[in-house]
C-alpha cells in the first residue's frame, strides 16, 4: 500500500510539512500550490529535498476553472496551464489535479468540457504530464463523479483520467458503488477524507471540518472497497482541510494521518474478505477484539492520600502494597484503583493510566505498534510482569493488561473476594482541544472501541463536547470530554477527569458511605422541584434522592441514579446504578454538576 | 426604552449573571430554566436578589412541546405547566415563553393548537400568569410567526399572546413587515438576536452563532421598526446563544449587550424618522459621522528607537518632541506616527493608540460615553489639549482628535509641509478570540464604521479571519484580524499588528527607501513565477516587482502594489499603492506574507 498526504493537511511551511510526512512513513505527498508559492525554496530544491527524504511528489494541485468555458477563456486556460506544466517539470511531478469548474464555467455541455480536457491533455502530453479530473461537490455544472467520468470517457485521451475524492462523493450522498465500473487505468488518483455528520453548506464543511479516516462519520472502508474492486492500485492519499490540524504540530498530525490509513486498509481488507487476498496492497493488522472490562485505573501524584480517603469512604478495601514501588492497590469487587506516589509528578492527583482487560496482550500490543502508538517504558524488576502500554494522545497511558497477571505483586491487603459486585462503569478523560479527533482515532484503531454520537453540555464557562468510545457490550465506556475551545487553559489544568463506579444498590451504598464520612456533591433544591414536573416521580423517591444528593435520569430502556464525590486534585468519582437497560450517562444532569463544581 | 437580557447570554452561575446584567444597566432579565435548576439559591432568594439589584424578572423560559398533541399527552402538559406556574409564583414572574412544539406534536391543525393554548391560558390565568407563544424556526408544524399569530388569534384568550424573536423570523427569511398587523397588546414579548450570514442548519446556527445586534448580518433596525410600528412598547430583550459569550466574563458581555441595544434603538429611530417621535421609548444617541482619516497612530514601548529607524528609512520626517512627555512625532505627508517611550510599557513596541480625525470631538465623545465605552484618562498639563479617548475591546486606545489641535505641543521638528502625499491607508489590529465580535460592535456603534464581509486567510499556524471596518469613502480602514482559536496565546503575544502607508509611486518610494537602508520582507521567487501565470503581467513589470520584493494584486477596478517591512516588537509597516479604484488589501498575498514572517 502506497501512502500519500496532501501538504494542506499539515501546519507549517512546505519544508516542515515534507519532513513531517517523511517522518510518519508516507511514501509520497501531493503539493498544494499555495504551499509552494509561499516557500522560499526553488522548485529544484523542493524536488531534491523530496528525493533525499524518500518522498515522491505524486500530484500537483489544484488547477481550477479549466473546462466548460468559451473559446476565448480557454486560450487563457492553456496559457495558465502551460506555465504550470513547466513548473511541474522543474518539480519532477507528472500528475496534475484538474478540478471541475466553479467560477468561470458558462457552457453546461459534456462534449464541450470533454473537448477542452482533451486539448489540455494533448498539451500536457508534450510535457509528459497526465491530468486527473475531479468533480468538486460544489462544481458549477460538474459535481458528481459519475459525470466527471463520463466527460473523461468522452475526452478519450490517454493523458486524461479521473481523480476520486471520498469527501466530494460521500458528502453529496452519491453512491460509490458505480466506481467499480470505471476502468482501473482511468482512475489516476484517489484522495481520502472522513468528515463528521454536519448539516452545513458543503463548501464550508469541506474547507474546515474534514477529518482523517476513522475520525468522522463516513463509511470509508465501504468506499475504498469499491475503489479496490475497480482495480485501482495507486496511492491512497489524504486530503484533509481541518482548522485544528492547521494549528497542530505537523509531525504529530502526519503520524495520526498514517495511522488512519493503516486502520482503513485493515478495515477494508476485512470487509472485502477473500476478495482482499487478490489485493496485496491492503496490509492487515493483528486482530483486536475490543476489551469488555477495565483492568485498573492508576492515579498519580506526589501524595495520593486524599484520593485514598475517598476510596475508603466509597467502600474500597486496601488491596496491598507493591513489592518494589510506592504503589498501593484498592479494590471494590472488580473495580481496581492503583495509587502511585511519585515525588516528581505534578502536584494535583490525576489519572495517569487506564488498564484495559486484555487476556492475550501480545497481538494487541503488536497491533498498537503497527498503528504507531508510542510505547511506554516502565522499569520492571525480576519476577514482575512486563506490562504492555502505549501513550494515548492526551498523555494518559493505556495498558493492555489482565489483573491475574499482576495482582500477585501486591502484598498485605485484604482478599479480593469482598462479595461486592462493583466495577468501573466508565472513565471520563478530558481532552486538550488539539487532540480530540486524534483520540477518537486512537481508541477506534488501537482498542477497536466504537465512537458513539457526540453530545454537547452547557457549563458555566462554555459548552463541553463529549464523545463516548465504547465496547460492543458496553463493558468499557470511555467518555472523552473536549473543553470549550479558546480558553487558554482548556484541557491543560483545572479541569477534572473522573472515574464512575457502578453498583447494584446505590441508595444503600451512598447511605453507608455517608456513615463513613463521604460528602457527595450538594445538589440544588431547584433540581428536585424540576424532577417532579419532568418525570412525575413519587414523593417518596424524590425525598430519598434529595436526602442523598442523588441525580436521576430515565430513557425508554431504564433508569440511572448517580452522584459525585468532591474533587481531589484533578480527579473525582461518580457512583452510578444502571437500572434495566439504561445506556446513557445522565447528560441532562451534567449542567447541574458543572455549575455546582464551579461553585 | 426598557432593556432585558436572557440569562443564557452570559457565562457563570445565575447569581453572577444577575449581577452582570444589573451592572450593565439592564432593567430586567429572562430566566432561562436550566440556569435556575442548577442554582443553589431558592426561587425566593433569586426573587429577593433581583429586587435588591433593581432587576425585574420579565420572563420564564422555555416551556416546550405544549400544543399540537393528542389529549392524553395534553393532560401531561397541564400537569407539567402547573408545576412551573407554581414555581413562577415563587419567583414573582407573570410571563412564560411557550415555544412551538418540536418533539411531541402529532396534530398539524391550527384549531387544535389554539384550543390547547386557550386551555393552558385558562389554567395560567388562575395563577395570574400570561403565555407568550413563539414559533421556533425548527418547530415541527409551527415555524413561522404569521402562523403562531393566527393560532393566538384563534385561541382568543386574554392571557395568550405571541413572543417575537428576530432570529427565528430572519433566519428563515420571513418578511417581518406583517408584524405591523399584529395588535400591540397581543405582542407579549420581543427577543432580539443578530447572526452572521451562515449556511448551516438553522438549529446549530441558532444554538451556537447568534450575536448581539450590530455584530452580525441581520437588518435589525428594519425588524425593530416593524415591531415599533405595530405599537409594541414592552422590553427589548436579548436572547443570544453564542459559544464565545458562554466563555467570557459576564460583566463584559452584559455591557456589550447593553451597548448593542442602545445602538439598535438609535438606528431604528433614525430609520423611522419623524414617526419615531411618537415612540419616546427609542432614545437617540448624539450623531456621529464616520471619520474619513486617521489622525495619528501611537506606538509605545520602553524604547521605540527600532521603530524610528524604520520610519526614517520609509521617508518620515522628524516632527518634533512633545514639550512635557517622552514622545516624538514623525510625519510623512498626512501620515503621523507618535513614538512614546514609557519605561513601564511591555517590552515589545506595539500600537497603543489610534487617533481618528474628528473635527468636533464633543458629541462624538458624548456618544461613546452613552455607548459605555470605557474612557481613557491621560495626564495633561496647562496649555495642552485634553484629548477625548476610549479603550476599545482589545485594549487599544481610540482617540477622537484633530491634528491641528495638538501638533503645536511638539517642538523642534521639520515643517509638516514636506510635499508628500502619503497617508495612513489602514491599521491592522490583532484581536483576542473573545473580543472579536465585541470589537465589530464597538467600531460600528462608537465610530459609525461599517463592517465589510469577512475573509479567511490560511497561515502556517492556522486560519486567520479578517474583518475590515471602514468609513463610507474608504478614508478609514481598520482590518481586525482574529487569530486561530485554540492557540493558547492567540492574540496575546507574538502576533504582529501593522500600519499600512499609502503613497502614489511605490516603485520610486521603495527604491529610495532601500537607498536609506530599508530591507523589505523577502518575497519567494515562486510567487513571481505564479504571478506570470495568473495575471499575464509584462516581463518588465514582474522583473521590477521581483527586484523590489513588491507584491501585486488586481481586481476589476484597479491594481494594488505593496510590500512589508520587517517586524519590530509586535509591529510592522506596509507600503501600498492603490491604482484606480482598487478596494481590497491583497488578501491573496497574505499567505505568502504569513509563511515568510514565520520564517
PDB file of N, CA and C in Angstrom, chain B residues 328-371:
ATOM      1  N   UNK B 328       7.799  61.468  20.664  1.00  0.00           N
ATOM      2  CA  UNK B 328       8.322  62.096  19.450  1.00  0.00           C
ATOM      3  C   UNK B 328       7.344  61.865  18.310  1.00  0.00           C
ATOM      4  N   UNK B 329       7.192  62.904  17.506  1.00  0.00           N
ATOM      5  CA  UNK B 329       6.271  62.854  16.371  1.00  0.00           C
ATOM      6  C   UNK B 329       7.053  62.656  15.082  1.00  0.00           C
ATOM      7  N   UNK B 330       6.538  61.782  14.217  1.00  0.00           N
ATOM      8  CA  UNK B 330       7.110  61.572  12.886  1.00  0.00           C
ATOM      9  C   UNK B 330       6.002  61.804  11.866  1.00  0.00           C
ATOM     10  N   UNK B 331       6.320  62.545  10.807  1.00  0.00           N
ATOM     11  CA  UNK B 331       5.287  62.804   9.808  1.00  0.00           C
ATOM     12  C   UNK B 331       5.795  62.509   8.401  1.00  0.00           C
ATOM     13  N   UNK B 332       4.852  62.098   7.567  1.00  0.00           N
ATOM     14  CA  UNK B 332       5.128  61.865   6.143  1.00  0.00           C
ATOM     15  C   UNK B 332       3.826  62.228   5.431  1.00  0.00           C
ATOM     16  N   UNK B 333       3.779  63.409   4.863  1.00  0.00           N
ATOM     17  CA  UNK B 333       2.516  63.903   4.331  1.00  0.00           C
ATOM     18  C   UNK B 333       1.510  63.960   5.465  1.00  0.00           C
ATOM     19  N   UNK B 334       0.355  63.323   5.247  1.00  0.00           N
ATOM     20  CA  UNK B 334      -0.687  63.333   6.276  1.00  0.00           C
ATOM     21  C   UNK B 334      -0.584  62.150   7.233  1.00  0.00           C
ATOM     22  N   UNK B 335       0.481  61.348   7.074  1.00  0.00           N
ATOM     23  CA  UNK B 335       0.669  60.222   7.996  1.00  0.00           C
ATOM     24  C   UNK B 335       1.443  60.694   9.216  1.00  0.00           C
ATOM     25  N   UNK B 336       0.861  60.483  10.392  1.00  0.00           N
ATOM     26  CA  UNK B 336       1.522  60.906  11.626  1.00  0.00           C
ATOM     27  C   UNK B 336       1.676  59.709  12.567  1.00  0.00           C
ATOM     28  N   UNK B 337       2.918  59.451  12.983  1.00  0.00           N
ATOM     29  CA  UNK B 337       3.192  58.367  13.926  1.00  0.00           C
ATOM     30  C   UNK B 337       3.846  58.986  15.144  1.00  0.00           C
ATOM     31  N   UNK B 338       3.351  58.607  16.292  1.00  0.00           N
ATOM     32  CA  UNK B 338       3.853  59.139  17.551  1.00  0.00           C
ATOM     33  C   UNK B 338       4.550  58.003  18.290  1.00  0.00           C
ATOM     34  N   UNK B 339       5.801  58.204  18.667  1.00  0.00           N
ATOM     35  CA  UNK B 339       6.546  57.179  19.408  1.00  0.00           C
ATOM     36  C   UNK B 339       6.661  57.603  20.858  1.00  0.00           C
ATOM     37  N   UNK B 340       6.182  56.775  21.736  1.00  0.00           N
ATOM     38  CA  UNK B 340       6.055  57.121  23.147  1.00  0.00           C
ATOM     39  C   UNK B 340       6.908  56.159  23.971  1.00  0.00           C
ATOM     40  N   UNK B 341       7.996  56.669  24.545  1.00  0.00           N
ATOM     41  CA  UNK B 341       8.859  55.819  25.369  1.00  0.00           C
ATOM     42  C   UNK B 341       8.348  55.829  26.811  1.00  0.00           C
ATOM     43  N   UNK B 342       7.854  54.699  27.242  1.00  0.00           N
ATOM     44  CA  UNK B 342       7.310  54.578  28.604  1.00  0.00           C
ATOM     45  C   UNK B 342       8.016  53.403  29.269  1.00  0.00           C
ATOM     46  N   UNK B 343       8.815  53.691  30.307  1.00  0.00           N
ATOM     47  CA  UNK B 343       9.608  52.607  30.910  1.00  0.00           C
ATOM     48  C   UNK B 343       8.759  51.428  31.369  1.00  0.00           C
ATOM     49  N   UNK B 344       7.507  51.701  31.802  1.00  0.00           N
ATOM     50  CA  UNK B 344       6.692  50.619  32.355  1.00  0.00           C
ATOM     51  C   UNK B 344       5.916  49.853  31.289  1.00  0.00           C
ATOM     52  N   UNK B 345       6.032  50.255  30.024  1.00  0.00           N
ATOM     53  CA  UNK B 345       5.271  49.546  28.973  1.00  0.00           C
ATOM     54  C   UNK B 345       5.840  48.148  28.771  1.00  0.00           C
ATOM     55  N   UNK B 346       5.069  47.267  28.162  1.00  0.00           N
ATOM     56  CA  UNK B 346       5.595  45.927  27.875  1.00  0.00           C
ATOM     57  C   UNK B 346       6.717  46.079  26.852  1.00  0.00           C
ATOM     58  N   UNK B 347       7.729  45.197  26.921  1.00  0.00           N
ATOM     59  CA  UNK B 347       8.987  45.458  26.210  1.00  0.00           C
ATOM     60  C   UNK B 347       8.858  45.614  24.693  1.00  0.00           C
ATOM     61  N   UNK B 348       7.950  44.854  24.054  1.00  0.00           N
ATOM     62  CA  UNK B 348       7.899  44.913  22.590  1.00  0.00           C
ATOM     63  C   UNK B 348       7.064  46.100  22.138  1.00  0.00           C
ATOM     64  N   UNK B 349       7.614  46.938  21.246  1.00  0.00           N
ATOM     65  CA  UNK B 349       6.820  48.054  20.726  1.00  0.00           C
ATOM     66  C   UNK B 349       5.519  47.552  20.119  1.00  0.00           C
ATOM     67  N   UNK B 350       4.416  48.219  20.444  1.00  0.00           N
ATOM     68  CA  UNK B 350       3.142  47.856  19.838  1.00  0.00           C
ATOM     69  C   UNK B 350       2.252  49.088  19.726  1.00  0.00           C
ATOM     70  N   UNK B 351       1.172  48.951  18.961  1.00  0.00           N
ATOM     71  CA  UNK B 351       0.253  50.063  18.769  1.00  0.00           C
ATOM     72  C   UNK B 351      -0.547  50.261  20.047  1.00  0.00           C
ATOM     73  N   UNK B 352      -0.372  51.413  20.661  1.00  0.00           N
ATOM     74  CA  UNK B 352      -1.067  51.693  21.914  1.00  0.00           C
ATOM     75  C   UNK B 352      -2.333  52.482  21.669  1.00  0.00           C
ATOM     76  N   UNK B 353      -2.345  53.292  20.630  1.00  0.00           N
ATOM     77  CA  UNK B 353      -3.500  54.148  20.388  1.00  0.00           C
ATOM     78  C   UNK B 353      -3.627  54.456  18.908  1.00  0.00           C
ATOM     79  N   UNK B 354      -4.867  54.650  18.490  1.00  0.00           N
ATOM     80  CA  UNK B 354      -5.151  55.094  17.130  1.00  0.00           C
ATOM     81  C   UNK B 354      -6.037  56.332  17.242  1.00  0.00           C
ATOM     82  N   UNK B 355      -5.598  57.422  16.605  1.00  0.00           N
ATOM     83  CA  UNK B 355      -6.409  58.635  16.595  1.00  0.00           C
ATOM     84  C   UNK B 355      -7.221  58.703  15.312  1.00  0.00           C
ATOM     85  N   UNK B 356      -8.496  59.045  15.462  1.00  0.00           N
ATOM     86  CA  UNK B 356      -9.364  59.217  14.295  1.00  0.00           C
ATOM     87  C   UNK B 356      -9.673  60.695  14.172  1.00  0.00           C
ATOM     88  N   UNK B 357      -9.607  61.193  12.956  1.00  0.00           N
ATOM     89  CA  UNK B 357      -9.740  62.624  12.735  1.00  0.00           C
ATOM     90  C   UNK B 357     -11.201  63.047  12.897  1.00  0.00           C
ATOM     91  N   UNK B 358     -11.490  63.682  14.012  1.00  0.00           N
ATOM     92  CA  UNK B 358     -12.839  64.156  14.306  1.00  0.00           C
ATOM     93  C   UNK B 358     -12.731  65.634  14.652  1.00  0.00           C
ATOM     94  N   UNK B 359     -13.307  66.482  13.774  1.00  0.00           N
ATOM     95  CA  UNK B 359     -13.138  67.930  13.957  1.00  0.00           C
ATOM     96  C   UNK B 359     -13.807  68.389  15.260  1.00  0.00           C
ATOM     97  N   UNK B 360     -15.008  67.881  15.548  1.00  0.00           N
ATOM     98  CA  UNK B 360     -15.698  68.290  16.778  1.00  0.00           C
ATOM     99  C   UNK B 360     -15.870  67.059  17.658  1.00  0.00           C
ATOM    100  N   UNK B 361     -14.990  66.937  18.645  1.00  0.00           N
ATOM    101  CA  UNK B 361     -14.948  65.677  19.386  1.00  0.00           C
ATOM    102  C   UNK B 361     -16.000  65.596  20.491  1.00  0.00           C
ATOM    103  N   UNK B 362     -16.625  66.705  20.847  1.00  0.00           N
ATOM    104  CA  UNK B 362     -17.540  66.657  21.992  1.00  0.00           C
ATOM    105  C   UNK B 362     -18.739  65.730  21.784  1.00  0.00           C
ATOM    106  N   UNK B 363     -19.516  65.908  20.708  1.00  0.00           N
ATOM    107  CA  UNK B 363     -20.641  64.987  20.546  1.00  0.00           C
ATOM    108  C   UNK B 363     -20.185  63.548  20.350  1.00  0.00           C
ATOM    109  N   UNK B 364     -19.056  63.374  19.655  1.00  0.00           N
ATOM    110  CA  UNK B 364     -18.543  62.015  19.441  1.00  0.00           C
ATOM    111  C   UNK B 364     -18.201  61.360  20.775  1.00  0.00           C
ATOM    112  N   UNK B 365     -17.586  62.139  21.664  1.00  0.00           N
ATOM    113  CA  UNK B 365     -17.207  61.588  22.967  1.00  0.00           C
ATOM    114  C   UNK B 365     -18.443  61.321  23.812  1.00  0.00           C
ATOM    115  N   UNK B 366     -19.433  62.202  23.713  1.00  0.00           N
ATOM    116  CA  UNK B 366     -20.679  62.004  24.453  1.00  0.00           C
ATOM    117  C   UNK B 366     -21.368  60.718  23.971  1.00  0.00           C
ATOM    118  N   UNK B 367     -21.341  60.517  22.657  1.00  0.00           N
ATOM    119  CA  UNK B 367     -21.917  59.290  22.087  1.00  0.00           C
ATOM    120  C   UNK B 367     -21.189  58.055  22.621  1.00  0.00           C
ATOM    121  N   UNK B 368     -19.850  58.090  22.599  1.00  0.00           N
ATOM    122  CA  UNK B 368     -19.067  56.947  23.079  1.00  0.00           C
ATOM    123  C   UNK B 368     -19.396  56.650  24.539  1.00  0.00           C
ATOM    124  N   UNK B 369     -19.548  57.711  25.324  1.00  0.00           N
ATOM    125  CA  UNK B 369     -19.862  57.509  26.742  1.00  0.00           C
ATOM    126  C   UNK B 369     -21.233  56.858  26.897  1.00  0.00           C
ATOM    127  N   UNK B 370     -22.193  57.325  26.096  1.00  0.00           N
ATOM    128  CA  UNK B 370     -23.534  56.737  26.165  1.00  0.00           C
ATOM    129  C   UNK B 370     -23.508  55.270  25.741  1.00  0.00           C
ATOM    130  N   UNK B 371     -22.532  54.927  24.917  1.00  0.00           N
ATOM    131  CA  UNK B 371     -22.386  53.533  24.480  1.00  0.00           C
ATOM    132  C   UNK B 371     -21.476  52.741  25.429  1.00  0.00           C
TER     133      UNK B 371
END
